[in-house]
XYZ file of N, CA, C and O in Angstrom:
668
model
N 0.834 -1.185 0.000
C 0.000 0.000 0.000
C 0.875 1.242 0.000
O 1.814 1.292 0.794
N 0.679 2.061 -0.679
C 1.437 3.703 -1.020
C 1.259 4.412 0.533
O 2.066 5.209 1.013
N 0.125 3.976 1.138
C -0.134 4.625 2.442
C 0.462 4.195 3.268
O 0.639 5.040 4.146
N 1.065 2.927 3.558
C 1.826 2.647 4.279
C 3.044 2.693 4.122
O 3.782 2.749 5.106
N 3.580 2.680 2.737
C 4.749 2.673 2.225
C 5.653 4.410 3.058
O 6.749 4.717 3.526
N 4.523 4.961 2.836
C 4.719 6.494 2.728
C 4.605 6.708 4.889
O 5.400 7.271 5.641
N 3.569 6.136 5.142
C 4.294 5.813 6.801
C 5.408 5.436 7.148
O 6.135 6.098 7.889
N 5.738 4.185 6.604
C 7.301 3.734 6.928
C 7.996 5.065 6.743
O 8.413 5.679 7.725
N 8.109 5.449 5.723
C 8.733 6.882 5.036
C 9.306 7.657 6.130
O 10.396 7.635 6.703
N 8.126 8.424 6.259
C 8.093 9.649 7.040
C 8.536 9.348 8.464
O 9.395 10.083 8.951
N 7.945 8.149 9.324
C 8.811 7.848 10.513
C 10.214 7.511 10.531
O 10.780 7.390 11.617
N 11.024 7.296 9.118
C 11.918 6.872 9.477
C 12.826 8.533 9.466
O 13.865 8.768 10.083
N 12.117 9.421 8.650
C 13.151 10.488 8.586
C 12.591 11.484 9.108
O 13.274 12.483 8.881
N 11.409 11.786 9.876
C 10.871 12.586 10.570
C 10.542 11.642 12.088
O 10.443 10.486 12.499
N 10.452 13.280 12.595
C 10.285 12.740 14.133
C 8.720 13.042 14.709
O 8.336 14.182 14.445
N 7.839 12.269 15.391
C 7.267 11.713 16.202
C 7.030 12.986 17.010
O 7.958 13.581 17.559
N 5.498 13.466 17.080
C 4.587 13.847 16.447
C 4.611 14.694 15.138
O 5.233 15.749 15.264
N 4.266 14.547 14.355
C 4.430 15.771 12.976
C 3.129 14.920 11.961
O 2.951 13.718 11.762
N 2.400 16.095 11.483
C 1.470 16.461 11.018
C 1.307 15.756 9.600
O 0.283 15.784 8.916
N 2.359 15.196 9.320
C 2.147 14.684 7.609
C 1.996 13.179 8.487
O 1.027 12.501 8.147
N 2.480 12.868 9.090
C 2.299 11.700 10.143
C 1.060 11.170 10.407
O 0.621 10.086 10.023
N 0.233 12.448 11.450
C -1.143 12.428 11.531
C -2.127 12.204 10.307
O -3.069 11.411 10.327
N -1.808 12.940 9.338
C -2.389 12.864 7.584
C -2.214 11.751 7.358
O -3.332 11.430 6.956
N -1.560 10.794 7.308
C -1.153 9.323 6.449
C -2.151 8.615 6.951
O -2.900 7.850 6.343
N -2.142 9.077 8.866
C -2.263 7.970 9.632
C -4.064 8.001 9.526
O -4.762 6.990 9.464
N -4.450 9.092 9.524
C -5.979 9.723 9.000
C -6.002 9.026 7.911
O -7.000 8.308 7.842
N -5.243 8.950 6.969
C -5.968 8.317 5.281
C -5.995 7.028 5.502
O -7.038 6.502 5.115
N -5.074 6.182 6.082
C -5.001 4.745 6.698
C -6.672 4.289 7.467
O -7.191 3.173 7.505
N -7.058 5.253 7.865
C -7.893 5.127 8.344
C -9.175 5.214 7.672
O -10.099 4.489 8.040
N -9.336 6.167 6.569
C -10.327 6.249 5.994
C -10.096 5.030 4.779
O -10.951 4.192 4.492
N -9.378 5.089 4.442
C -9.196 3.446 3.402
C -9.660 2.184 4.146
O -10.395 1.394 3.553
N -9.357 1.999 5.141
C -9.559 1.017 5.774
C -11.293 1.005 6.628
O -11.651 0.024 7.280
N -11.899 1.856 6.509
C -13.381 2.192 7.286
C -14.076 1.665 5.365
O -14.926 0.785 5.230
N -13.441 2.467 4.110
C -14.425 2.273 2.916
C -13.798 0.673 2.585
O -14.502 0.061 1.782
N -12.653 -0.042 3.058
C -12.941 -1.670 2.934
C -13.589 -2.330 3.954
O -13.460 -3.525 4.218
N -14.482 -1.312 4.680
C -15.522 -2.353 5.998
C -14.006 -2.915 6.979
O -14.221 -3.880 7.712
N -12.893 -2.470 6.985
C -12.077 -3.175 8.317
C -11.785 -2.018 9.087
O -10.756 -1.355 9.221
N -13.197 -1.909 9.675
C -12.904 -1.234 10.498
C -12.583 -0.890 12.359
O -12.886 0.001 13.153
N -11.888 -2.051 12.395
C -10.780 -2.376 13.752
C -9.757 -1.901 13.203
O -8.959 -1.404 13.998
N -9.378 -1.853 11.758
C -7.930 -1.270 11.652
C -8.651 0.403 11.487
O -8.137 1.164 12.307
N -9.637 1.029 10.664
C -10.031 1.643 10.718
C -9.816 2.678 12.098
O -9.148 3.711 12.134
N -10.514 2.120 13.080
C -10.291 2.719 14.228
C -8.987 2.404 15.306
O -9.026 2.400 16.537
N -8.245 2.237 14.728
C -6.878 2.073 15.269
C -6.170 3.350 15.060
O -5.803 4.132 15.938
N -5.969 3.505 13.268
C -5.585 3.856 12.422
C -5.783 5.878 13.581
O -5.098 6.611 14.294
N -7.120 5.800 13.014
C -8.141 7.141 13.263
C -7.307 7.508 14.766
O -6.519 8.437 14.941
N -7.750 6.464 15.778
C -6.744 6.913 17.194
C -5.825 7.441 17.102
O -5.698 8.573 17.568
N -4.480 6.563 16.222
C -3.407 7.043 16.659
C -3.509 8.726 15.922
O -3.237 9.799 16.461
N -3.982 8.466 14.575
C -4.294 10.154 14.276
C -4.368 10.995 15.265
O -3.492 11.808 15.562
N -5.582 10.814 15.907
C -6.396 11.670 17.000
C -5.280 12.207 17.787
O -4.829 13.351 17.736
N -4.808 11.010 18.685
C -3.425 11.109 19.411
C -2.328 11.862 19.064
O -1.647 12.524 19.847
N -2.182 11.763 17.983
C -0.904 12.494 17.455
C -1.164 14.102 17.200
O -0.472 15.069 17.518
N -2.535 14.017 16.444
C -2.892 15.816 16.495
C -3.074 16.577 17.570
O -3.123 17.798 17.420
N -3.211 15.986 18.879
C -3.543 16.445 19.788
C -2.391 17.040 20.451
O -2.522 18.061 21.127
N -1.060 16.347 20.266
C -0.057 16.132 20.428
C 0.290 17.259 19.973
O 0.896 17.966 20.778
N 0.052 17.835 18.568
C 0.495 18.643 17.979
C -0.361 19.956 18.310
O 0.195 21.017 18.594
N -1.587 19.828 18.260
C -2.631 20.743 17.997
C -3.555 21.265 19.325
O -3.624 20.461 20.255
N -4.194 22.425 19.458
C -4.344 22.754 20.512
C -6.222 21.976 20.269
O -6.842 22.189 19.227
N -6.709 21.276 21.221
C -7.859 20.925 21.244
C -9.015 21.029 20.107
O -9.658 20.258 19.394
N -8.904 22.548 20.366
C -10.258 22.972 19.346
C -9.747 23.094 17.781
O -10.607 23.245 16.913
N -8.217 23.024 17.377
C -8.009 23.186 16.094
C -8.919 21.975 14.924
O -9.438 20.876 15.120
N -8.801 22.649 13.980
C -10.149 21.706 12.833
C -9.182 20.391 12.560
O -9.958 19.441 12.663
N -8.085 19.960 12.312
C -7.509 19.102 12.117
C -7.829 18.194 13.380
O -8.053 17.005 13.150
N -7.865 18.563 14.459
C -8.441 17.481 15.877
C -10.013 17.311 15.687
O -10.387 16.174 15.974
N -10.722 17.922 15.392
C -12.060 17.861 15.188
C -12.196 17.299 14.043
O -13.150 16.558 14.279
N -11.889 17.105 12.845
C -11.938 16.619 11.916
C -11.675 14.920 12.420
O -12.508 14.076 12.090
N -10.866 14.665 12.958
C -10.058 13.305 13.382
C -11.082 12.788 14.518
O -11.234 11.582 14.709
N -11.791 13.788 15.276
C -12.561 13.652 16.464
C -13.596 12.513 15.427
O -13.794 11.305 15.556
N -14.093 13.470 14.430
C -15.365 13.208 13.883
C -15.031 11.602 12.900
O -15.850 10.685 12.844
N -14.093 11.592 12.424
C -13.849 10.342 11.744
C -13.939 8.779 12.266
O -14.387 7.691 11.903
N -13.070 9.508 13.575
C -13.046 8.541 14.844
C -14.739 7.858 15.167
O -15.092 6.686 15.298
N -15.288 8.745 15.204
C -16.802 8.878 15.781
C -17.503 7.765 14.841
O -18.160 6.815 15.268
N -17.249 8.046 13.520
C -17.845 7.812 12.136
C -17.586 5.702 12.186
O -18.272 4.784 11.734
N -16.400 5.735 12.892
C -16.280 3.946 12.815
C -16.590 3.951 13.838
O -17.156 2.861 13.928
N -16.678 4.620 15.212
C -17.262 3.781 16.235
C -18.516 3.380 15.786
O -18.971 2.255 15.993
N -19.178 4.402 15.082
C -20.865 4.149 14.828
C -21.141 2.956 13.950
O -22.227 2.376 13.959
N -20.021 2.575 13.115
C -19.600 1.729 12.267
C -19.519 0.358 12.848
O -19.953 -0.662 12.313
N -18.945 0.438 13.950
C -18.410 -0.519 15.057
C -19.994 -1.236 15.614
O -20.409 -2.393 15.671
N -20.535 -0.001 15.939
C -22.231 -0.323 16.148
C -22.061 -0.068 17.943
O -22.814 -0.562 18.783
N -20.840 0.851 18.234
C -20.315 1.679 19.494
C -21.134 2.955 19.374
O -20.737 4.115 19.274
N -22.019 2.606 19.396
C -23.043 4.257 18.914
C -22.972 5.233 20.158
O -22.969 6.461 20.071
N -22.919 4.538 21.264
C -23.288 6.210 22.282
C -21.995 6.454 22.319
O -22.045 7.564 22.849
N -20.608 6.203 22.114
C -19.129 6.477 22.112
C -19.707 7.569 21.006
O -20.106 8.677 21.367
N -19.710 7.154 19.660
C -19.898 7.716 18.205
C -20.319 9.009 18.716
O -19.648 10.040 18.675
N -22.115 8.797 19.464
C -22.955 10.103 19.800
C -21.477 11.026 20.547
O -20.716 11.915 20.162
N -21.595 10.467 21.389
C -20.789 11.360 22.654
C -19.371 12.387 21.870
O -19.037 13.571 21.919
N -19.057 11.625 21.451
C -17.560 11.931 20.562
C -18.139 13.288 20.075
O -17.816 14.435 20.381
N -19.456 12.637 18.900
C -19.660 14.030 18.134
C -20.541 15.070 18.799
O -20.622 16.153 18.218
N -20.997 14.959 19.565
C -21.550 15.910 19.903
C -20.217 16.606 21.297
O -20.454 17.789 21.543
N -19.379 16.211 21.858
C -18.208 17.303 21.890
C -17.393 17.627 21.056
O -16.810 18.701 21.206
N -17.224 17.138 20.392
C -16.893 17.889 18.836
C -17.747 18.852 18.462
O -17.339 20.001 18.289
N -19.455 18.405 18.234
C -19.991 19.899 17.753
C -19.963 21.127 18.926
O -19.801 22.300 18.589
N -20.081 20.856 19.878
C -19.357 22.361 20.946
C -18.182 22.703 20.136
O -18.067 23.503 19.207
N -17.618 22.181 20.507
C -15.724 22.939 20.047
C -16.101 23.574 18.656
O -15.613 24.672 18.387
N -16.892 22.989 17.802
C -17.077 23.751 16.212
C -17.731 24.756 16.177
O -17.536 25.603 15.305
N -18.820 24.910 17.285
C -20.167 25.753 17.421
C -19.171 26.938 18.135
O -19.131 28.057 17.623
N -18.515 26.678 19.127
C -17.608 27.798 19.612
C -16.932 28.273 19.144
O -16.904 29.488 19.344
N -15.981 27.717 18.257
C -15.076 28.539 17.510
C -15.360 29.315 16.099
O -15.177 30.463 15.692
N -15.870 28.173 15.589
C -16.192 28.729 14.361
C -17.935 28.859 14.122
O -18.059 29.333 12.993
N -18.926 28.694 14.555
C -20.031 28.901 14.748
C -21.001 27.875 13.758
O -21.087 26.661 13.943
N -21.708 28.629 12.672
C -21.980 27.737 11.505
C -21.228 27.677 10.406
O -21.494 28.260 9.354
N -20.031 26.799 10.658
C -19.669 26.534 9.366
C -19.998 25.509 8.824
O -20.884 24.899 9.424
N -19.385 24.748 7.277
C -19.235 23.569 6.949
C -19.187 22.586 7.872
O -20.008 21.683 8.030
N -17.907 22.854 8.653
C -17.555 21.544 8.953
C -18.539 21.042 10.095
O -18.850 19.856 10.209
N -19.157 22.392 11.214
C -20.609 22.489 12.138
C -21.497 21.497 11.312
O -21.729 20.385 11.787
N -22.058 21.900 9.953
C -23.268 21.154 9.393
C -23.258 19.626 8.592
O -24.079 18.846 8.108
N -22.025 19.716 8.750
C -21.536 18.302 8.419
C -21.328 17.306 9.000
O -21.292 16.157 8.560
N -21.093 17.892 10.607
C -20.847 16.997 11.649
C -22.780 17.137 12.538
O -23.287 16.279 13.259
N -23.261 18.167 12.216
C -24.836 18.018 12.639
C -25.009 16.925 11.746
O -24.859 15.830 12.287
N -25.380 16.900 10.092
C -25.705 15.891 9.697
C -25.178 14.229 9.970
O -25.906 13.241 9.879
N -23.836 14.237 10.297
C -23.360 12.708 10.768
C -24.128 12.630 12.245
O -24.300 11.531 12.773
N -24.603 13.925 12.914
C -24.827 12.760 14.334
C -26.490 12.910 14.056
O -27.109 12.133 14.783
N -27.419 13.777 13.119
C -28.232 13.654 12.854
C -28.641 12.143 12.615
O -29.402 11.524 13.360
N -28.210 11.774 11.801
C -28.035 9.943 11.197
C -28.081 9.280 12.475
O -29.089 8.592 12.643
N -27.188 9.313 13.487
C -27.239 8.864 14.576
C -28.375 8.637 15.339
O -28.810 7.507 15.561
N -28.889 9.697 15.764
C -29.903 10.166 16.195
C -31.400 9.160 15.991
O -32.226 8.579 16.695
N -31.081 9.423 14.466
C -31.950 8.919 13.272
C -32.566 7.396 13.660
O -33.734 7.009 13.693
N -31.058 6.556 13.992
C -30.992 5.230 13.890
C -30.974 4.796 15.271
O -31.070 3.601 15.551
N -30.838 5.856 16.304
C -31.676 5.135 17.466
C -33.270 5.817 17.611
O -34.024 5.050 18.211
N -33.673 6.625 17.337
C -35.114 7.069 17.636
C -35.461 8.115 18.067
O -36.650 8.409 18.196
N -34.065 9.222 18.511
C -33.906 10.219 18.800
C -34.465 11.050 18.147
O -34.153 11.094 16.957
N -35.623 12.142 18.721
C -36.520 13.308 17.937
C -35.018 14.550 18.122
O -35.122 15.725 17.769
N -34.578 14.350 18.328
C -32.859 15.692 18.636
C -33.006 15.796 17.203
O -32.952 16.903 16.668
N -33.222 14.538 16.404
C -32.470 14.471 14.933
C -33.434 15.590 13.567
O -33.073 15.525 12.392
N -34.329 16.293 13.893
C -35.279 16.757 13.396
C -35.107 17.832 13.650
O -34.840 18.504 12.654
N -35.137 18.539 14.860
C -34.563 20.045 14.805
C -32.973 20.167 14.040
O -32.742 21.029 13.193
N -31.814 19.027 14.554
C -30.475 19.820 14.238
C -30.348 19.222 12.742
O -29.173 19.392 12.418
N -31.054 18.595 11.690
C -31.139 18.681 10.727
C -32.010 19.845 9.913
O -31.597 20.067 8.774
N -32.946 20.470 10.271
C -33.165 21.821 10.017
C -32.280 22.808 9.600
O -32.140 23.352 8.504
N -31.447 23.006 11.144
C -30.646 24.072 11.809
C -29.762 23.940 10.558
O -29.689 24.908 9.802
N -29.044 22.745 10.269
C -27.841 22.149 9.091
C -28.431 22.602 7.919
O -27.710 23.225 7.139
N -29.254 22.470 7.721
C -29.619 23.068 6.265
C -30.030 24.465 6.086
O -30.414 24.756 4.953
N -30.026 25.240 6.833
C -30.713 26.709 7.496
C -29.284 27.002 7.209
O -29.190 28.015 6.517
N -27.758 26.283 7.600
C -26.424 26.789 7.787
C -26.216 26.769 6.684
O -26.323 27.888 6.181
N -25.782 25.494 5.565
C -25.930 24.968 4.301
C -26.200 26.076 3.556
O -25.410 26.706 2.853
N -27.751 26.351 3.809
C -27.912 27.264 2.532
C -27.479 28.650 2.665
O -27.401 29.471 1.752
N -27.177 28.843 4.029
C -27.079 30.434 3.941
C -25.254 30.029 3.386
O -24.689 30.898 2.722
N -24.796 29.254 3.580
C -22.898 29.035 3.130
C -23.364 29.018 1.651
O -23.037 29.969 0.941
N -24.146 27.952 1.106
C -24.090 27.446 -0.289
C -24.883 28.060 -0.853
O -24.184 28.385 -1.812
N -26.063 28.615 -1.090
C -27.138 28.398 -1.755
C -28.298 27.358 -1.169
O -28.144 26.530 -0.272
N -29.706 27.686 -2.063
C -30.477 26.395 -1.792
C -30.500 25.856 -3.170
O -31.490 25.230 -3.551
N -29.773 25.995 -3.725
C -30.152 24.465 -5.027
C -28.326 23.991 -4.693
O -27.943 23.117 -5.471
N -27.744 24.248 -4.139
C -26.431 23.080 -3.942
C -26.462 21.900 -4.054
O -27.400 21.247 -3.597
N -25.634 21.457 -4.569
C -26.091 19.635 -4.399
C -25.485 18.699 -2.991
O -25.776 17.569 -2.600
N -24.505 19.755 -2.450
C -23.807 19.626 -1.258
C -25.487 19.486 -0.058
O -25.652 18.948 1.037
N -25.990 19.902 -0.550
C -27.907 20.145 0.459
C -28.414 18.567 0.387
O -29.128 17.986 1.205
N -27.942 18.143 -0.607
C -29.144 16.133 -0.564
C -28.867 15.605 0.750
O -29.607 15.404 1.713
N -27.527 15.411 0.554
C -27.472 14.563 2.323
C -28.143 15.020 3.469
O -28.644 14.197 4.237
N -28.233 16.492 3.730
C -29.025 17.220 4.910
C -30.639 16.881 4.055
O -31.441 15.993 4.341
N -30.700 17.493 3.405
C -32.164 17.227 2.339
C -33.003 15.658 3.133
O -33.800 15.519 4.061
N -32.441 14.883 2.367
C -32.399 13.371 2.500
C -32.216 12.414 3.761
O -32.232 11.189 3.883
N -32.002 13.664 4.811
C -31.970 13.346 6.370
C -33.101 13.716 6.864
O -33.763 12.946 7.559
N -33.450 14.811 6.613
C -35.020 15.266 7.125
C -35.700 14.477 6.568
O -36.663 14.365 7.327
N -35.849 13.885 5.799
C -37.026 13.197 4.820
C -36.921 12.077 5.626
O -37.869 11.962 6.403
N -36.231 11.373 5.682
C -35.874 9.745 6.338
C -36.399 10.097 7.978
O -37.102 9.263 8.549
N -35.992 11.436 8.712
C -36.661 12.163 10.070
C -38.244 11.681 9.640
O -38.770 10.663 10.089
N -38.766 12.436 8.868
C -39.844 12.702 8.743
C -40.220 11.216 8.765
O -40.732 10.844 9.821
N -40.084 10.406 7.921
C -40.363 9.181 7.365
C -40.712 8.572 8.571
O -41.838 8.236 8.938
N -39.461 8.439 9.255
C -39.668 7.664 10.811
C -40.275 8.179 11.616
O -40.206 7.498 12.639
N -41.043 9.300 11.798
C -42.048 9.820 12.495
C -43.049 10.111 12.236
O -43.754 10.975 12.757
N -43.281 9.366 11.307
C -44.968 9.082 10.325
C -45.570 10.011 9.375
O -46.584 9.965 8.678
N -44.263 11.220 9.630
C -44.863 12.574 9.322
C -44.263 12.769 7.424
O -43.354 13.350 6.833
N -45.699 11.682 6.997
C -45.327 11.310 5.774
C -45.638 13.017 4.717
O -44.931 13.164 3.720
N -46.534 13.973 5.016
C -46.813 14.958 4.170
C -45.107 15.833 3.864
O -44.629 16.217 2.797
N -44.579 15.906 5.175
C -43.187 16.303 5.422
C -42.176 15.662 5.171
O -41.130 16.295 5.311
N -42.077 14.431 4.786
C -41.082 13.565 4.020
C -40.597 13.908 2.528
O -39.504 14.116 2.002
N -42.707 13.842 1.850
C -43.151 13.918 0.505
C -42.468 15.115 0.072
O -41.819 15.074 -0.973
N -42.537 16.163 0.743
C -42.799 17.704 0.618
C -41.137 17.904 0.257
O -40.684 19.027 0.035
C-alpha cells in the first residue's frame, strides 16, 4: 500500500509527532473504514487523533476533523453512544469557535443519522438548523444540500410525518 509505504517513510526520517504523520495515519484510516475493516479503521483514526492532539491545541479543525472520523467507525463498530458522545463534543468545540460553518453542518448531519438510527426526535430540529447553515454558506439548489435534504425526509419518514417527508 502507497499509504503505508509512505508511513514507513516519514517515521523513518521525521520525528514523532508531525502532522504529515497524523495525515497518512488519518488516510489509513479512511481506506480502511471504505474496505468495511474497520478495527484497523479505528486504530488507524486513534493514533491520528493522538498524534494531532499532540500537535494541535484541542479545538483546532484538524483534531475535530479526526474527532469526527473517529466517531464515524465507532458508529460503524455499532459503538453508537461512544460515536454520539464523541460528536456531539466535537460539535461544541465547532459551534464555539467557528459557529456555523461547513464543517458544524456536516458533523450536525453525521450525528443527525445517529440520532436517526436510534429514535432520537434531537435528529429533526439539528437537521433543520444544518440546512438553514448549508444554505445560507451554499445556496439552496447546492447539491452539497441532498445529504441534509435526505436526512429530514428519512426524520420525517420515521415519524410518520409522511406529508413532510413527501414535501
Amino acid at each position: 500500500s502507497y499509504y503505508k509505504s509512505a508511513l514507513t517513510s516519514i517515521r523513518s526520517t521525521t520525528p514523532d509527532p508531525h502532522p504529515d504523520t497524523a495525515a497518512i495515519l488519518n488516510n489509513l484510516g479512511s481506506v480502511s473504514s471504505a474496505m468495511n475493516n474497520y478495527s484497523n479503521a479505528k486504530d488507524y483514526h486513534q493514533q491520528a487523533l493522538k498524534m494531532r492532539l499532540a500537535i494541535f491545541d484541542e479545538n483546532h479543525p484538524e483534531v475535530i476533523s479526526s474527532e469526527q472520523n473517529l466517531a464515524l467507525v465507532f458508529d460503524d463498530l455499532n459503538e453508537t453512544t461512544k460515536a454520539i458522545n464523541l460528536l456531539e463534543q466535537s460539535m461544541k468545540k465547532v459551534q464555539k469557535s467557528s459557529g456555523h460553518s461547513k464543517l458544524a453542518s456536516v458533523m450536525a448531519v453525521n450525528l443527525a443519522r445517529m440520532y436517526i438510527d436510534q429514535g432520537d426526535n434531537r435528529a429533526g430540529p439539528l437537521l433543520k438548523q444544518a440546512l438553514v447553515d448549508q444554505q445560507n454558506l451554499m445556496g439552496s439548489t447546492h447539491p452539497d444540500l441532498l445529504p441534509t435534504i435526505i436526512g429530514l425526509a428519512d426524520f420525517y419518514r420515521d415519524q410518520q410525518q409522511y406529508f413532510d417527508a413527501e414535501v
